[in-house]
mmCIF file of C-alpha atoms in Angstrom:
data_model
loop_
_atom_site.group_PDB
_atom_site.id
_atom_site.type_symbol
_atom_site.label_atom_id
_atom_site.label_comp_id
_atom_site.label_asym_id
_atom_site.label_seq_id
_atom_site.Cartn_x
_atom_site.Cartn_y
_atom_site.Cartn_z
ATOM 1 C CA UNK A 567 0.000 0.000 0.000
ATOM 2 C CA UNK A 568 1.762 3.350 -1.078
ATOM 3 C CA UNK A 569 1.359 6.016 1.572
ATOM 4 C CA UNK A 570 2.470 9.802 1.322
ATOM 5 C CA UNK A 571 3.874 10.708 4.419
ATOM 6 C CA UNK A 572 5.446 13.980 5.553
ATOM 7 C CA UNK A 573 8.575 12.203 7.647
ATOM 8 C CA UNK A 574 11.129 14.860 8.914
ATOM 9 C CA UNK A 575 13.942 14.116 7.332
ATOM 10 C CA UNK A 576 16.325 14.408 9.785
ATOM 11 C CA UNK A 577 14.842 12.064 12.144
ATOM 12 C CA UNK A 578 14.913 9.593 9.385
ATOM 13 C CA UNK A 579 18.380 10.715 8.483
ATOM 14 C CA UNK A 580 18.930 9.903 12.121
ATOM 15 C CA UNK A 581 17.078 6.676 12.317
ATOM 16 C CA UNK A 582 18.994 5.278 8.947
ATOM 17 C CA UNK A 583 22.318 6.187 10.781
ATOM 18 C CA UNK A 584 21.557 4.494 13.664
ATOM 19 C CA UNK A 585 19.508 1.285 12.617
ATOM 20 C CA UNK A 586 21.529 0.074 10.267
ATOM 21 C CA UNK A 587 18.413 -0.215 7.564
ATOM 22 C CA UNK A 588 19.967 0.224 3.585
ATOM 23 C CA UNK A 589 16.600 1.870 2.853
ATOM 24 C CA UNK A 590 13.728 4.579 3.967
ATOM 25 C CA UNK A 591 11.301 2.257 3.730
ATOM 26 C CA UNK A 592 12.965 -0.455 5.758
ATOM 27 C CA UNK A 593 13.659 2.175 8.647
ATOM 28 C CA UNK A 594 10.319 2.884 8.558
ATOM 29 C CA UNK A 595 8.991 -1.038 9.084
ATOM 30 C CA UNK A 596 11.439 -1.466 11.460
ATOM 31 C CA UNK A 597 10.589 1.628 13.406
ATOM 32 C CA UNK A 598 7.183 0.847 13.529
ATOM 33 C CA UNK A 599 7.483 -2.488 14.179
ATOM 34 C CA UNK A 600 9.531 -1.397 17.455
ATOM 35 C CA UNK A 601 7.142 0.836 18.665
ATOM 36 C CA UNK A 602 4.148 -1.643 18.333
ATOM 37 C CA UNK A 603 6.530 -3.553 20.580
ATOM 38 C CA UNK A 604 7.088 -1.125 23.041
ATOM 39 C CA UNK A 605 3.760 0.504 23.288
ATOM 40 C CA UNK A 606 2.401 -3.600 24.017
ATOM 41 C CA UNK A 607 4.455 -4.052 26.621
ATOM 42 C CA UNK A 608 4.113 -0.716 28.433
ATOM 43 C CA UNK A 609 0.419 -2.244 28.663
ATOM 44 C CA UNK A 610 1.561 -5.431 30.141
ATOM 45 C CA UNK A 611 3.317 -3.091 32.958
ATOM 46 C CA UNK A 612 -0.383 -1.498 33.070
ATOM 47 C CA UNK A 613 -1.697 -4.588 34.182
ATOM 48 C CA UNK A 614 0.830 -5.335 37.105
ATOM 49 C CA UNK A 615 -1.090 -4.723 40.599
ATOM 50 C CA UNK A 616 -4.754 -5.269 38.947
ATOM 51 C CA UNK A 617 -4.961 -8.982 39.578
ATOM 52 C CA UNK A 618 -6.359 -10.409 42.759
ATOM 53 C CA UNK A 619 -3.708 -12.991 44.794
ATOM 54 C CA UNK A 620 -4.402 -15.594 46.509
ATOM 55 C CA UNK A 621 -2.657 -15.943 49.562
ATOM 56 C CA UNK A 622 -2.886 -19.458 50.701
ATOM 57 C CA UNK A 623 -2.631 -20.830 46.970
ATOM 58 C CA UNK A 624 0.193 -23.362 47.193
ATOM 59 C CA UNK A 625 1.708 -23.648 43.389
ATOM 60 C CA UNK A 626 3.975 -26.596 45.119
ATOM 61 C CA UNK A 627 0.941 -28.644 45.398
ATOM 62 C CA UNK A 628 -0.615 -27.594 41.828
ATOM 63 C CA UNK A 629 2.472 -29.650 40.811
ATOM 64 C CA UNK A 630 2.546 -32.889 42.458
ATOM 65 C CA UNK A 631 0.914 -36.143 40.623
ATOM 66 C CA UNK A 632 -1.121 -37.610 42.716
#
């Protein structure tokens, strides 16, 4: 899908420098593809301290074959 995007171009200048891409389009991907990454796991870190524990759960005895 061909998309017209105004990118400053020294951020991308920047971004080639430092990824290592050969090509605009490939910094791109990989750009975006790191900050799906990111922004998924700063939700994970959302989620820390919303579950109820169970105290007197005992994952020894989950385990054992009876």
């Amino acid at each position: 899908m061909a998309t017209n995007l105004g990118i400053d171009p020294d951020l991308l200048e920047r971004a080639l420098a430092i990824g290592g891409e050969r090509t605009k389009k490939a910094t791109v991907n990989r750009a975006l593809k790191e900050f799906i990454v990111r922004r998924s796991q700063e939700r994970l870190l959302d989620l820390f301290g919303t579950l109820d524990w169970d105290g007197d759960y005992d994952y020894k005895n989950e385990r054992s074959r009876e």
